[in-house]
PDB file of C-alpha atoms and ligand atoms in Angstrom:
ATOM      1  CA  UNK A  22     120.752  96.116  57.154  1.00  0.00           C
ATOM      2  CA  UNK A  23     118.157  97.557  59.498  1.00  0.00           C
ATOM      3  CA  UNK A  24     119.331  97.886  63.106  1.00  0.00           C
ATOM      4  CA  UNK A  25     116.289  95.690  64.182  1.00  0.00           C
ATOM      5  CA  UNK A  26     117.732  92.844  62.140  1.00  0.00           C
ATOM      6  CA  UNK A  27     120.385  92.560  64.822  1.00  0.00           C
ATOM      7  CA  UNK A  28     118.774  90.417  67.352  1.00  0.00           C
ATOM      8  CA  UNK A  29     119.905  91.653  70.809  1.00  0.00           C
ATOM      9  CA  UNK A  30     117.772  89.061  72.619  1.00  0.00           C
ATOM     10  CA  UNK A  31     119.935  86.281  71.373  1.00  0.00           C
ATOM     11  CA  UNK A  32     122.075  84.550  74.001  1.00  0.00           C
ATOM     12  CA  UNK A  33     125.247  85.664  72.313  1.00  0.00           C
ATOM     13  CA  UNK A  34     124.548  89.514  72.863  1.00  0.00           C
ATOM     14  CA  UNK A  35     124.934  91.499  76.052  1.00  0.00           C
ATOM     15  CA  UNK A  36     123.886  94.940  77.158  1.00  0.00           C
ATOM     16  CA  UNK A  37     126.764  96.583  79.227  1.00  0.00           C
ATOM     17  CA  UNK A  38     125.298  99.439  81.445  1.00  0.00           C
ATOM     18  CA  UNK A  39     128.062 101.724  82.644  1.00  0.00           C
ATOM     19  CA  UNK A  40     128.130 103.643  85.998  1.00  0.00           C
ATOM     20  CA  UNK A  41     124.588 104.942  86.137  1.00  0.00           C
ATOM     21  CA  UNK A  42     125.365 106.005  89.659  1.00  0.00           C
ATOM     22  CA  UNK A  43     124.143 108.998  91.668  1.00  0.00           C
ATOM     23  CA  UNK A  44     127.399 110.810  91.743  1.00  0.00           C
ATOM     24  CA  UNK A  45     127.392 111.049  87.900  1.00  0.00           C
ATOM     25  CA  UNK A  46     123.818 112.435  87.908  1.00  0.00           C
ATOM     26  CA  UNK A  47     122.640 115.931  88.529  1.00  0.00           C
ATOM     27  CA  UNK A  48     123.430 116.974  92.208  1.00  0.00           C
ATOM     28  CA  UNK A  49     126.172 114.268  92.467  1.00  0.00           C
ATOM     29  CA  UNK A  50     129.927 114.703  93.234  1.00  0.00           C
ATOM     30  CA  UNK A  51     131.009 114.362  89.500  1.00  0.00           C
ATOM     31  CA  UNK A  52     127.689 115.194  87.800  1.00  0.00           C
ATOM     32  CA  UNK A  53     127.574 114.586  84.020  1.00  0.00           C
ATOM     33  CA  UNK A  54     125.220 117.075  82.368  1.00  0.00           C
ATOM     34  CA  UNK A  55     121.675 115.441  81.916  1.00  0.00           C
ATOM     35  CA  UNK A  56     123.236 112.313  83.242  1.00  0.00           C
ATOM     36  CA  UNK A  57     119.891 111.139  84.727  1.00  0.00           C
ATOM     37  CA  UNK A  58     118.405 111.173  81.222  1.00  0.00           C
ATOM     38  CA  UNK A  59     119.952 107.938  80.389  1.00  0.00           C
ATOM     39  CA  UNK A  60     117.825 105.979  83.044  1.00  0.00           C
ATOM     40  CA  UNK A  61     114.522 105.812  81.214  1.00  0.00           C
ATOM     41  CA  UNK A  62     116.182 104.784  77.834  1.00  0.00           C
ATOM     42  CA  UNK A  63     118.335 102.164  79.617  1.00  0.00           C
ATOM     43  CA  UNK A  64     115.216 100.667  81.448  1.00  0.00           C
ATOM     44  CA  UNK A  65     113.641 100.249  77.980  1.00  0.00           C
ATOM     45  CA  UNK A  66     116.757  98.715  76.566  1.00  0.00           C
ATOM     46  CA  UNK A  67     117.045  96.259  79.295  1.00  0.00           C
ATOM     47  CA  UNK A  68     113.962  94.655  78.155  1.00  0.00           C
ATOM     48  CA  UNK A  69     115.434  93.785  74.677  1.00  0.00           C
ATOM     49  CA  UNK A  70     118.352  91.928  76.044  1.00  0.00           C
ATOM     50  CA  UNK A  71     118.721  88.420  77.522  1.00  0.00           C
ATOM     51  CA  UNK A  72     121.974  89.342  78.934  1.00  0.00           C
ATOM     52  CA  UNK A  73     122.587  92.386  81.000  1.00  0.00           C
ATOM     53  CA  UNK A  74     125.618  93.455  82.994  1.00  0.00           C
ATOM     54  CA  UNK A  75     126.111  96.610  85.087  1.00  0.00           C
ATOM     55  CA  UNK A  76     129.284  98.285  86.070  1.00  0.00           C
ATOM     56  CA  UNK A  77     129.709 100.476  89.180  1.00  0.00           C
ATOM     57  CA  UNK A  78     132.671 102.842  89.886  1.00  0.00           C
ATOM     58  CA  UNK A  79     133.671 101.794  93.306  1.00  0.00           C
ATOM     59  CA  UNK A  80     136.647 103.870  94.979  1.00  0.00           C
ATOM     60  CA  UNK A  81     138.078 103.640  98.539  1.00  0.00           C
ATOM     61  CA  UNK A  82     138.139 106.939 100.358  1.00  0.00           C
ATOM     62  CA  UNK A  83     141.307 108.849  99.416  1.00  0.00           C
ATOM     63  CA  UNK A  84     141.611 107.073  96.135  1.00  0.00           C
ATOM     64  CA  UNK A  85     144.584 108.039  93.902  1.00  0.00           C
ATOM     65  CA  UNK A  86     142.381 109.466  91.219  1.00  0.00           C
ATOM     66  CA  UNK A  87     140.918 112.038  93.555  1.00  0.00           C
ATOM     67  CA  UNK A  88     142.383 115.496  93.445  1.00  0.00           C
ATOM     68  CA  UNK A  89     142.108 115.734  97.106  1.00  0.00           C
ATOM     69  CA  UNK A  90     144.640 113.078  97.367  1.00  0.00           C
ATOM     70  CA  UNK A  91     147.285 115.306  95.552  1.00  0.00           C
ATOM     71  CA  UNK A  92     148.220 118.403  97.394  1.00  0.00           C
ATOM     72  CA  UNK A  93     147.852 121.688  95.246  1.00  0.00           C
ATOM     73  CA  UNK A  94     146.201 119.809  92.416  1.00  0.00           C
ATOM     74  CA  UNK A  95     142.675 120.979  91.462  1.00  0.00           C
ATOM     75  CA  UNK A  96     139.927 118.678  90.055  1.00  0.00           C
ATOM     76  CA  UNK A  97     140.352 117.974  86.278  1.00  0.00           C
ATOM     77  CA  UNK A  98     143.896 118.647  86.417  1.00  0.00           C
ATOM     78  CA  UNK A  99     146.243 115.721  85.591  1.00  0.00           C
ATOM     79  CA  UNK A 100     149.208 113.821  87.209  1.00  0.00           C
ATOM     80  CA  UNK A 101     151.789 111.199  86.173  1.00  0.00           C
ATOM     81  CA  UNK A 102     151.073 107.799  87.661  1.00  0.00           C
ATOM     82  CA  UNK A 103     153.424 104.861  87.213  1.00  0.00           C
ATOM     83  CA  UNK A 104     150.768 103.511  84.551  1.00  0.00           C
ATOM     84  CA  UNK A 105     150.630 106.911  82.641  1.00  0.00           C
ATOM     85  CA  UNK A 106     148.584 110.219  82.773  1.00  0.00           C
ATOM     86  CA  UNK A 107     145.776 110.262  85.136  1.00  0.00           C
ATOM     87  CA  UNK A 108     143.059 112.968  85.176  1.00  0.00           C
ATOM     88  CA  UNK A 109     142.219 114.008  88.808  1.00  0.00           C
ATOM     89  CA  UNK A 110     138.586 114.078  89.787  1.00  0.00           C
ATOM     90  CA  UNK A 111     136.472 115.367  92.610  1.00  0.00           C
ATOM     91  CA  UNK A 112     135.875 112.689  95.313  1.00  0.00           C
ATOM     92  CA  UNK A 113     133.216 110.446  93.814  1.00  0.00           C
ATOM     93  CA  UNK A 114     131.594 106.941  94.056  1.00  0.00           C
ATOM     94  CA  UNK A 115     133.193 106.124  97.475  1.00  0.00           C
ATOM     95  CA  UNK A 116     132.413 102.552  98.329  1.00  0.00           C
ATOM     96  CA  UNK A 117     129.003 102.134 100.195  1.00  0.00           C
ATOM     97  CA  UNK A 118     128.281 105.955  99.969  1.00  0.00           C
ATOM     98  CA  UNK A 119     124.909 107.140  98.626  1.00  0.00           C
ATOM     99  CA  UNK A 120     126.815 108.622  95.651  1.00  0.00           C
ATOM    100  CA  UNK A 121     128.130 105.133  94.573  1.00  0.00           C
ATOM    101  CA  UNK A 122     124.619 103.664  94.655  1.00  0.00           C
ATOM    102  CA  UNK A 123     122.852 103.158  91.311  1.00  0.00           C
ATOM    103  CA  UNK A 124     120.345 105.828  90.281  1.00  0.00           C
ATOM    104  CA  UNK A 125     117.170 104.854  92.224  1.00  0.00           C
ATOM    105  CA  UNK A 126     114.999 104.617  89.109  1.00  0.00           C
ATOM    106  CA  UNK A 127     117.444 102.385  87.290  1.00  0.00           C
ATOM    107  CA  UNK A 128     116.062  98.866  87.034  1.00  0.00           C
ATOM    108  CA  UNK A 129     118.844  96.866  88.322  1.00  0.00           C
ATOM    109  CA  UNK A 130     116.976  93.753  88.932  1.00  0.00           C
ATOM    110  CA  UNK A 131     117.834  91.944  85.580  1.00  0.00           C
ATOM    111  CA  UNK A 132     121.718  92.504  86.193  1.00  0.00           C
ATOM    112  CA  UNK A 133     123.249  89.019  85.879  1.00  0.00           C
ATOM    113  CA  UNK A 134     126.450  90.350  87.277  1.00  0.00           C
ATOM    114  CA  UNK A 135     127.836  93.773  88.478  1.00  0.00           C
ATOM    115  CA  UNK A 136     131.345  94.512  87.748  1.00  0.00           C
ATOM    116  CA  UNK A 137     132.852  96.993  90.265  1.00  0.00           C
ATOM    117  CA  UNK A 138     136.048  98.764  89.175  1.00  0.00           C
ATOM    118  CA  UNK A 139     138.526 101.376  90.664  1.00  0.00           C
ATOM    119  CA  UNK A 140     138.503  99.642  94.053  1.00  0.00           C
ATOM    120  CA  UNK A 141     142.291  99.640  94.379  1.00  0.00           C
ATOM    121  CA  UNK A 142     143.740 102.649  95.980  1.00  0.00           C
ATOM    122  CA  UNK A 143     146.720 103.099  93.552  1.00  0.00           C
ATOM    123  CA  UNK A 144     144.987 102.566  90.239  1.00  0.00           C
ATOM    124  CA  UNK A 145     141.881 104.022  88.464  1.00  0.00           C
ATOM    125  CA  UNK A 146     139.665 101.871  86.044  1.00  0.00           C
ATOM    126  CA  UNK A 147     137.669 103.531  83.522  1.00  0.00           C
ATOM    127  CA  UNK A 148     137.153 100.481  81.476  1.00  0.00           C
ATOM    128  CA  UNK A 149     134.867  97.686  82.551  1.00  0.00           C
ATOM    129  CA  UNK A 150     137.550  95.202  81.192  1.00  0.00           C
ATOM    130  CA  UNK A 151     140.971  96.396  82.292  1.00  0.00           C
ATOM    131  CA  UNK A 152     142.221  98.831  84.905  1.00  0.00           C
ATOM    132  CA  UNK A 153     144.021 102.021  83.711  1.00  0.00           C
ATOM    133  CA  UNK A 154     147.256 100.295  83.254  1.00  0.00           C
ATOM    134  CA  UNK A 155     145.600  98.657  80.383  1.00  0.00           C
ATOM    135  CA  UNK A 156     146.634  95.271  81.593  1.00  0.00           C
ATOM    136  CA  UNK A 157     144.906  94.284  84.935  1.00  0.00           C
ATOM    137  CA  UNK A 158     141.663  92.449  84.053  1.00  0.00           C
ATOM    138  CA  UNK A 159     138.450  93.004  85.973  1.00  0.00           C
ATOM    139  CA  UNK A 160     137.165  89.431  85.015  1.00  0.00           C
ATOM    140  CA  UNK A 161     134.607  90.717  82.667  1.00  0.00           C
ATOM    141  CA  UNK A 162     136.206  89.238  79.646  1.00  0.00           C
ATOM    142  CA  UNK A 163     136.154  85.697  81.083  1.00  0.00           C
ATOM    143  CA  UNK A 164     132.553  86.054  82.243  1.00  0.00           C
ATOM    144  CA  UNK A 165     131.464  87.028  78.669  1.00  0.00           C
ATOM    145  CA  UNK A 166     133.741  84.293  77.185  1.00  0.00           C
ATOM    146  CA  UNK A 167     132.128  81.540  79.277  1.00  0.00           C
ATOM    147  CA  UNK A 168     128.663  82.769  78.258  1.00  0.00           C
ATOM    148  CA  UNK A 169     129.784  82.801  74.555  1.00  0.00           C
ATOM    149  CA  UNK A 170     128.857  86.310  74.099  1.00  0.00           C
ATOM    150  CA  UNK A 171     130.081  87.928  70.959  1.00  0.00           C
ATOM    151  CA  UNK A 172     128.081  91.230  70.658  1.00  0.00           C
ATOM    152  CA  UNK A 173     128.302  94.047  73.148  1.00  0.00           C
ATOM    153  CA  UNK A 174     126.012  96.964  73.357  1.00  0.00           C
ATOM    154  CA  UNK A 175     126.949  99.773  75.632  1.00  0.00           C
ATOM    155  CA  UNK A 176     124.934 102.551  77.437  1.00  0.00           C
ATOM    156  CA  UNK A 177     125.561 104.833  80.392  1.00  0.00           C
ATOM    157  CA  UNK A 178     127.963 107.272  81.760  1.00  0.00           C
ATOM    158  CA  UNK A 179     130.131 108.859  80.772  1.00  0.00           C
ATOM    159  CA  UNK A 180     130.249 108.517  76.916  1.00  0.00           C
ATOM    160  CA  UNK A 181     133.822 109.947  76.554  1.00  0.00           C
ATOM    161  CA  UNK A 182     135.332 108.042  79.644  1.00  0.00           C
ATOM    162  CA  UNK A 183     134.007 104.854  80.974  1.00  0.00           C
ATOM    163  CA  UNK A 184     131.757 104.068  78.037  1.00  0.00           C
ATOM    164  CA  UNK A 185     134.505 104.778  75.580  1.00  0.00           C
ATOM    165  CA  UNK A 186     137.298 103.015  77.452  1.00  0.00           C
ATOM    166  CA  UNK A 187     134.974  99.976  77.830  1.00  0.00           C
ATOM    167  CA  UNK A 188     133.954  99.954  74.107  1.00  0.00           C
ATOM    168  CA  UNK A 189     137.541 100.334  72.922  1.00  0.00           C
ATOM    169  CA  UNK A 190     138.665  97.422  75.008  1.00  0.00           C
ATOM    170  CA  UNK A 191     135.739  95.283  73.906  1.00  0.00           C
ATOM    171  CA  UNK A 192     136.575  96.062  70.326  1.00  0.00           C
ATOM    172  CA  UNK A 193     140.332  95.163  70.927  1.00  0.00           C
ATOM    173  CA  UNK A 194     139.339  91.950  72.520  1.00  0.00           C
ATOM    174  CA  UNK A 195     137.281  91.014  69.359  1.00  0.00           C
ATOM    175  CA  UNK A 196     133.779  91.663  70.447  1.00  0.00           C
ATOM    176  CA  UNK A 197     131.345  93.247  67.930  1.00  0.00           C
ATOM    177  CA  UNK A 198     130.689  96.566  69.723  1.00  0.00           C
ATOM    178  CA  UNK A 199     127.774  99.007  69.457  1.00  0.00           C
ATOM    179  CA  UNK A 200     127.304 102.142  71.535  1.00  0.00           C
ATOM    180  CA  UNK A 201     123.865 103.509  71.835  1.00  0.00           C
ATOM    181  CA  UNK A 202     124.472 107.307  72.093  1.00  0.00           C
ATOM    182  CA  UNK A 203     120.994 108.384  73.163  1.00  0.00           C
ATOM    183  CA  UNK A 204     121.340 106.232  76.203  1.00  0.00           C
ATOM    184  CA  UNK A 205     124.773 107.841  77.065  1.00  0.00           C
ATOM    185  CA  UNK A 206     125.820 111.300  78.281  1.00  0.00           C
ATOM    186  CA  UNK A 207     129.480 112.793  78.254  1.00  0.00           C
ATOM    187  CA  UNK A 208     131.653 114.800  80.489  1.00  0.00           C
ATOM    188  CA  UNK A 209     133.362 116.524  77.542  1.00  0.00           C
ATOM    189  CA  UNK A 210     136.570 117.659  79.114  1.00  0.00           C
ATOM    190  CA  UNK A 211     138.876 119.592  76.710  1.00  0.00           C
ATOM    191  CA  UNK A 212     137.263 118.132  73.526  1.00  0.00           C
ATOM    192  CA  UNK A 213     137.294 114.610  74.927  1.00  0.00           C
ATOM    193  CA  UNK A 214     133.913 113.666  73.557  1.00  0.00           C
ATOM    194  CA  UNK A 215     134.819 114.415  69.887  1.00  0.00           C
ATOM    195  CA  UNK A 216     138.210 112.705  70.283  1.00  0.00           C
ATOM    196  CA  UNK A 217     136.644 109.523  71.865  1.00  0.00           C
ATOM    197  CA  UNK A 218     133.907 109.359  69.347  1.00  0.00           C
ATOM    198  CA  UNK A 219     136.555 109.424  66.431  1.00  0.00           C
ATOM    199  CA  UNK A 220     138.598 106.795  68.163  1.00  0.00           C
ATOM    200  CA  UNK A 221     135.638 104.464  68.525  1.00  0.00           C
ATOM    201  CA  UNK A 222     134.719 105.007  64.886  1.00  0.00           C
ATOM    202  CA  UNK A 223     138.374 104.110  63.944  1.00  0.00           C
ATOM    203  CA  UNK A 224     138.313 100.964  66.058  1.00  0.00           C
ATOM    204  CA  UNK A 225     135.310  99.743  64.064  1.00  0.00           C
ATOM    205  CA  UNK A 226     132.745 100.436  66.807  1.00  0.00           C
ATOM    206  CA  UNK A 227     129.311 100.975  65.643  1.00  0.00           C
ATOM    207  CA  UNK A 228     127.814 104.266  66.922  1.00  0.00           C
ATOM    208  CA  UNK A 229     123.960 104.557  66.776  1.00  0.00           C
ATOM    209  CA  UNK A 230     121.673 107.208  68.065  1.00  0.00           C
ATOM    210  CA  UNK A 231     118.901 104.929  68.790  1.00  0.00           C
ATOM    211  CA  UNK A 232     118.292 101.293  69.222  1.00  0.00           C
ATOM    212  CA  UNK A 233     114.890 100.218  67.859  1.00  0.00           C
TER     213      UNK A 233
HETATM  214  C1  VGL B 301     134.121 108.098  85.134  1.00  0.00           C
HETATM  215  C2  VGL B 301     135.689 109.695  85.706  1.00  0.00           C
HETATM  216  C3  VGL B 301     135.988 109.024  86.793  1.00  0.00           C
HETATM  217  C4  VGL B 301     133.103 107.497  84.304  1.00  0.00           C
HETATM  218  C5  VGL B 301     134.534 107.369  86.408  1.00  0.00           C
HETATM  219  O1  VGL B 301     132.274 106.656  84.760  1.00  0.00           O
HETATM  220  O2  VGL B 301     133.010 107.722  83.125  1.00  0.00           O
HETATM  221  N1  VGL B 301     134.783 109.119  84.925  1.00  0.00           N
HETATM  222  N2  VGL B 301     135.472 107.904  87.070  1.00  0.00           N
HETATM  223 ZN1   ZN B 302     135.889 107.187  89.084  1.00  0.00          ZN
END
């Protein structure tokens, strides 16, 4: 089957654009290499979908996922939280800060809803569906269900964190999931990109370079 045979502009498909925010782009607090290069491909993709949802990493100051909240712990080290291991990050995407804003060239107008995540002090949320305890819902599943959406296409930042966690949760929930890799960029911490790509493949997620 050719990829173009999958009709993305059908009402049962949704493009999920993950965390295309200033702090994940060059010059930002948690810059992903070439993170800004996803903007133009995503703007193009948006035109092919009749349903578009954005996510926004949205932390309070002193969030528990920030290394600065853990004395003696450097960024990119890890701590045990009640819900499991948590990587510690530089302070990023603080609510209402310029770093938390979407990239200025991202076409956000078509967004039907914007899911904010990581807004509770004690818990991080990589996935657009569940917080990092794997259990607390963001509400996105219900939104998609009431719209009768079955197919999810993902693009954004970062491939190996918020995109992968969202894709894996979507697959677990029974959606047909496609990740458009040319519209994603990765953090790649200690081999995380290869690990997460393998995990996604194993979960039956369709990984494509391009969407045409
Ligand atoms: C993300 C680390 C921390 C992401 C968010 O959007 O992939 N990564 N917060
Ligand atoms: Zn974050």
